[in-house]
Amino acid sequence: MPAAVVLTDIHVDYGSIHAVGPLSLELPAGSSVAIIGPNGSGKSTLLKVIAGVIDPTSGTCETFGVARSIVLQSTDVDQSLPLTVRDVVSMARYPRLGLFRRPGAADRTAVETAMERLEIADLAGRQIHQLSGGQRQRAFVAQGLAQDAPILLLDEPLTGLDVRSRSIITDVIDAEHANGRTVITTTHNFDDAGRCELVLLLATRFVAFGTPDEVFTEDHLRTAFGGRFVRVGDAMVLDDPHHDHPHH
């Protein structure tokens, strides 16, 4: 299977703080990949390197000229900005339009379809800051879909959401993967990571990469999380309030 992303000896440092690396890896095209690890392990940093949002301190990230869309963690929106849900989702089309072209039929269709898939079409005229956290996150995921990029990157898209929003976003992510898009997500949740074909376990450095069963072994988990993993019967339980669920 051809690679969608090739990382070669990636290092990222923020001044004296080491964020991630060394890391060399190939992510197959059309795969679903979960990036998981302790807080501060470099998950979000690596996602931003793949997106082209930040440059690595050293090493290279190759995506072969393929467009990438990234959905960052939902944050509070400045209430002074008069942005509707449709405005936010429509921003996904701006890179294609440039400064002077007006949105065409294909752009409008992409925006409307994305809103319908995330079940927010009825909220299109609402101000983005008026939405609940789950609705707002669905709007940002819709923006990622509307960009129609072959590589979709999502930074903890399900964290802290209501049950309905989690279900809608999970179904959309699964559908995007089924349609051949490369989907890469960061997560704290072992169950969510286990839904993906491949898992990358980080602890600022590379720990393991492979199928969930290959990655979620006692040795790998202890390497990544240290003494915070304890065995209780047949389960490995993570004593960390920022991560969800034991791993069996």
CSV table of C-alpha atoms in Angstrom, one decimal:
chain,number,residue,atom,x,y,z
A,1,MET,CA,0.0,0.0,0.0
A,2,PRO,CA,1.5,3.4,-0.9
A,3,ALA,CA,2.3,5.9,1.9
A,4,ALA,CA,0.2,9.0,2.5
A,5,VAL,CA,2.7,10.4,5.0
A,6,VAL,CA,6.4,9.7,5.3
A,7,LEU,CA,8.1,11.0,8.4
A,8,THR,CA,11.9,11.0,8.4
A,9,ASP,CA,13.9,11.6,11.6
A,10,ILE,CA,11.4,14.2,12.8
A,11,HIS,CA,12.4,16.3,15.9
A,12,VAL,CA,10.3,19.2,17.3
A,13,ASP,CA,11.6,21.4,20.0
A,14,TYR,CA,10.1,24.5,21.5
A,15,GLY,CA,13.2,26.3,22.8
A,16,SER,CA,14.6,24.1,25.5
A,17,ILE,CA,11.5,21.9,25.6
A,18,HIS,CA,11.6,18.7,23.6
A,19,ALA,CA,8.1,18.0,22.1
A,20,VAL,CA,8.5,15.0,19.9
A,21,GLY,CA,11.2,12.8,18.2
A,22,PRO,CA,13.2,11.1,17.0
A,23,LEU,CA,10.4,9.7,14.8
A,24,SER,CA,10.6,8.0,11.4
A,25,LEU,CA,7.4,6.4,10.1
A,26,GLU,CA,5.2,5.7,7.0
A,27,LEU,CA,1.5,6.0,7.3
A,28,PRO,CA,-0.4,4.1,4.5
A,29,ALA,CA,-2.8,5.9,2.2
A,30,GLY,CA,-6.4,5.2,3.0
A,31,SER,CA,-5.7,4.0,6.5
A,32,SER,CA,-7.2,5.1,9.8
A,33,VAL,CA,-4.5,5.9,12.4
A,34,ALA,CA,-4.9,6.8,16.1
A,35,ILE,CA,-2.1,8.7,17.8
A,36,ILE,CA,-2.1,8.0,21.6
A,37,GLY,CA,0.2,8.6,24.5
A,38,PRO,CA,0.5,10.4,27.9
A,39,ASN,CA,-0.1,14.1,28.2
A,40,GLY,CA,2.8,16.0,26.7
A,41,SER,CA,3.8,13.1,24.6
A,42,GLY,CA,3.8,15.1,21.3
A,43,LYS,CA,0.5,13.9,19.8
A,44,SER,CA,-0.9,17.3,18.9
A,45,THR,CA,2.5,18.6,17.8
A,46,LEU,CA,3.0,15.6,15.5
A,47,LEU,CA,-0.5,16.2,14.0
A,48,LYS,CA,0.4,19.9,13.3
A,49,VAL,CA,3.6,18.8,11.6
A,50,ILE,CA,1.7,16.5,9.3
A,51,ALA,CA,-0.8,19.3,8.6
A,52,GLY,CA,2.0,21.7,7.8
A,53,VAL,CA,0.9,24.1,10.5
A,54,ILE,CA,4.4,23.9,12.2
A,55,ASP,CA,7.8,23.0,10.8
A,56,PRO,CA,9.8,20.3,12.5
A,57,THR,CA,13.1,21.5,14.1
A,58,SER,CA,14.8,18.9,12.0
A,59,GLY,CA,13.7,16.0,9.7
A,60,THR,CA,11.1,16.0,7.0
A,61,CYS,CA,7.4,15.3,6.6
A,62,GLU,CA,6.4,14.3,3.1
A,63,THR,CA,2.8,14.2,2.0
A,64,PHE,CA,3.5,14.1,-1.8
A,65,GLY,CA,1.6,17.3,-2.6
A,66,VAL,CA,-1.6,16.0,-1.2
A,67,ALA,CA,-3.9,18.5,0.6
A,68,ARG,CA,-4.6,18.0,4.3
A,69,SER,CA,-7.3,19.4,6.4
A,70,ILE,CA,-7.0,19.6,10.2
A,71,VAL,CA,-9.7,19.9,12.9
A,72,LEU,CA,-8.2,21.3,16.1
A,73,GLN,CA,-9.7,20.8,19.5
A,74,SER,CA,-12.8,22.9,20.0
A,75,THR,CA,-12.2,26.2,21.8
A,76,ASP,CA,-14.2,29.1,22.9
A,77,VAL,CA,-15.0,31.5,20.1
A,78,ASP,CA,-14.7,35.3,20.5
A,79,GLN,CA,-18.3,36.5,20.9
A,80,SER,CA,-17.5,39.7,19.2
A,81,LEU,CA,-17.0,37.8,15.9
A,82,PRO,CA,-20.3,37.6,14.0
A,83,LEU,CA,-19.6,34.2,12.5
A,84,THR,CA,-22.5,31.8,11.7
A,85,VAL,CA,-22.1,28.1,11.5
A,86,ARG,CA,-22.3,28.4,7.7
A,87,ASP,CA,-19.5,31.0,7.8
A,88,VAL,CA,-17.3,28.7,9.7
A,89,VAL,CA,-17.9,25.7,7.5
A,90,SER,CA,-17.5,27.8,4.3
A,91,MET,CA,-14.0,28.9,5.4
A,92,ALA,CA,-12.9,25.4,4.3
A,93,ARG,CA,-13.4,26.4,0.7
A,94,TYR,CA,-11.3,29.6,0.9
A,95,PRO,CA,-7.9,28.0,0.0
A,96,ARG,CA,-9.5,26.8,-3.3
A,97,LEU,CA,-11.1,30.1,-4.1
A,98,GLY,CA,-8.2,32.5,-3.4
A,99,LEU,CA,-8.8,36.2,-2.7
A,100,PHE,CA,-11.1,37.2,-5.5
A,101,ARG,CA,-13.2,34.2,-6.7
A,102,ARG,CA,-16.7,33.8,-5.4
A,103,PRO,CA,-18.0,30.5,-4.1
A,104,GLY,CA,-19.5,28.4,-6.9
A,105,ALA,CA,-22.1,25.6,-6.9
A,106,ALA,CA,-19.5,23.0,-6.0
A,107,ASP,CA,-18.4,25.0,-3.0
A,108,ARG,CA,-21.9,25.6,-1.8
A,109,THR,CA,-22.7,21.9,-2.2
A,110,ALA,CA,-19.6,20.8,-0.3
A,111,VAL,CA,-20.6,23.1,2.6
A,112,GLU,CA,-24.3,22.1,2.7
A,113,THR,CA,-23.4,18.4,2.5
A,114,ALA,CA,-20.9,18.6,5.3
A,115,MET,CA,-23.4,20.4,7.6
A,116,GLU,CA,-26.1,17.8,6.8
A,117,ARG,CA,-23.7,14.9,7.6
A,118,LEU,CA,-22.9,16.4,10.9
A,119,GLU,CA,-26.6,17.2,11.5
A,120,ILE,CA,-26.1,20.9,11.9
A,121,ALA,CA,-27.9,22.1,8.8
A,122,ASP,CA,-30.7,23.5,10.9
A,123,LEU,CA,-28.1,25.5,12.9
A,124,ALA,CA,-26.5,27.1,9.8
A,125,GLY,CA,-27.7,30.6,10.6
A,126,ARG,CA,-26.8,30.5,14.3
A,127,GLN,CA,-23.8,32.3,15.7
A,128,ILE,CA,-21.1,29.8,16.3
A,129,HIS,CA,-20.5,31.1,19.9
A,130,GLN,CA,-24.2,30.3,20.7
A,131,LEU,CA,-23.8,26.6,20.2
A,132,SER,CA,-23.1,23.9,22.8
A,133,GLY,CA,-19.7,22.4,22.9
A,134,GLY,CA,-20.8,19.3,21.0
A,135,GLN,CA,-22.6,21.3,18.3
A,136,ARG,CA,-19.5,23.6,17.9
A,137,GLN,CA,-17.2,20.6,17.5
A,138,ARG,CA,-19.5,19.2,14.8
A,139,ALA,CA,-19.3,22.5,13.0
A,140,PHE,CA,-15.5,22.3,13.0
A,141,VAL,CA,-15.5,18.7,11.8
A,142,ALA,CA,-17.9,19.8,9.1
A,143,GLN,CA,-15.4,22.4,8.1
A,144,GLY,CA,-12.7,19.7,7.9
A,145,LEU,CA,-15.0,17.6,5.6
A,146,ALA,CA,-15.9,20.6,3.4
A,147,GLN,CA,-12.3,21.1,2.5
A,148,ASP,CA,-12.4,17.7,0.7
A,149,ALA,CA,-8.8,16.9,1.3
A,150,PRO,CA,-7.5,13.4,0.9
A,151,ILE,CA,-5.9,13.5,4.4
A,152,LEU,CA,-8.1,14.4,7.3
A,153,LEU,CA,-6.4,15.2,10.7
A,154,LEU,CA,-8.4,15.5,13.9
A,155,ASP,CA,-7.0,16.5,17.2
A,156,GLU,CA,-9.0,14.8,20.0
A,157,PRO,CA,-12.3,15.2,18.1
A,158,LEU,CA,-14.4,13.3,20.7
A,159,THR,CA,-13.0,14.6,24.0
A,160,GLY,CA,-15.6,15.9,26.4
A,161,LEU,CA,-18.6,15.6,24.0
A,162,ASP,CA,-22.2,14.6,24.6
A,163,VAL,CA,-23.3,11.1,23.5
A,164,ARG,CA,-25.1,12.3,20.4
A,165,SER,CA,-22.2,14.4,19.1
A,166,ARG,CA,-19.7,11.6,19.8
A,167,SER,CA,-21.9,9.2,17.9
A,168,ILE,CA,-22.4,11.5,14.9
A,169,ILE,CA,-18.7,12.4,14.6
A,170,THR,CA,-17.6,8.7,15.1
A,171,ASP,CA,-19.9,7.7,12.2
A,172,VAL,CA,-18.6,10.4,10.0
A,173,ILE,CA,-14.9,9.4,10.7
A,174,ASP,CA,-15.7,5.8,9.9
A,175,ALA,CA,-17.5,6.8,6.7
A,176,GLU,CA,-14.5,9.0,5.6
A,177,HIS,CA,-12.1,6.1,6.1
A,178,ALA,CA,-14.5,3.7,4.3
A,179,ASN,CA,-14.5,6.1,1.3
A,180,GLY,CA,-10.7,5.9,1.1
A,181,ARG,CA,-9.6,9.0,2.9
A,182,THR,CA,-6.6,8.8,5.2
A,183,VAL,CA,-7.9,9.7,8.7
A,184,ILE,CA,-5.4,10.4,11.5
A,185,THR,CA,-6.7,11.3,14.9
A,186,THR,CA,-5.2,12.0,18.3
A,187,THR,CA,-7.0,10.6,21.3
A,188,HIS,CA,-6.8,9.8,25.1
A,189,ASN,CA,-9.3,7.1,24.8
A,190,PHE,CA,-8.1,3.5,24.3
A,191,ASP,CA,-11.5,2.3,23.0
A,192,ASP,CA,-11.5,5.1,20.4
A,193,ALA,CA,-7.9,4.2,19.4
A,194,GLY,CA,-8.9,0.5,19.1
A,195,ARG,CA,-11.4,1.3,16.4
A,196,CYS,CA,-8.6,2.4,14.1
A,197,GLU,CA,-6.7,0.1,11.8
A,198,LEU,CA,-3.3,1.3,13.1
A,199,VAL,CA,-2.1,2.9,16.4
A,200,LEU,CA,1.0,5.0,17.0
A,201,LEU,CA,2.0,5.1,20.7
A,202,LEU,CA,4.1,8.1,21.6
A,203,ALA,CA,6.0,9.2,24.7
A,204,THR,CA,7.6,12.2,22.9
A,205,ARG,CA,9.6,9.4,21.2
A,206,PHE,CA,8.4,6.5,19.2
A,207,VAL,CA,7.2,3.5,21.4
A,208,ALA,CA,5.2,1.3,19.0
A,209,PHE,CA,3.2,1.3,15.8
A,210,GLY,CA,0.9,-1.4,14.4
A,211,THR,CA,-2.5,-2.8,14.9
A,212,PRO,CA,-4.2,-2.1,18.2
A,213,ASP,CA,-3.4,-5.7,19.4
A,214,GLU,CA,0.3,-5.2,18.5
A,215,VAL,CA,0.6,-1.9,20.2
A,216,PHE,CA,-1.4,-2.3,23.3
A,217,THR,CA,0.8,-4.8,25.1
A,218,GLU,CA,1.9,-4.6,28.7
A,219,ASP,CA,5.5,-3.8,27.8
A,220,HIS,CA,4.5,-1.0,25.4
A,221,LEU,CA,2.0,0.5,27.8
A,222,ARG,CA,4.5,0.5,30.7
A,223,THR,CA,7.2,2.0,28.4
A,224,ALA,CA,4.8,4.9,27.5
A,225,PHE,CA,3.0,5.4,30.8
A,226,GLY,CA,5.4,4.1,33.3
A,227,GLY,CA,4.1,3.2,36.8
A,228,ARG,CA,0.7,4.7,36.0
A,229,PHE,CA,-0.3,1.4,34.5
A,230,VAL,CA,-1.1,-1.4,37.0
A,231,ARG,CA,-2.4,-4.9,36.4
A,232,VAL,CA,-5.8,-5.8,37.9
A,233,GLY,CA,-6.6,-9.4,37.0
A,234,ASP,CA,-6.6,-9.5,33.2
A,235,ALA,CA,-6.9,-5.8,32.8
A,236,MET,CA,-4.2,-3.1,32.6
A,237,VAL,CA,-5.6,-0.1,34.4
A,238,LEU,CA,-4.2,3.4,33.8
A,239,ASP,CA,-4.2,5.6,36.9
A,240,ASP,CA,-4.4,8.9,35.0
A,241,PRO,CA,-7.5,11.1,35.1
A,242,HIS,CA,-6.7,12.5,31.6
A,243,HIS,CA,-7.1,9.1,29.9
A,244,ASP,CA,-10.2,7.0,29.6
A,245,HIS,CA,-10.8,3.3,30.2
A,246,PRO,CA,-8.7,0.3,31.2
A,247,HIS,CA,-7.1,-1.8,28.5
A,248,HIS,CA,-7.9,-5.5,28.5
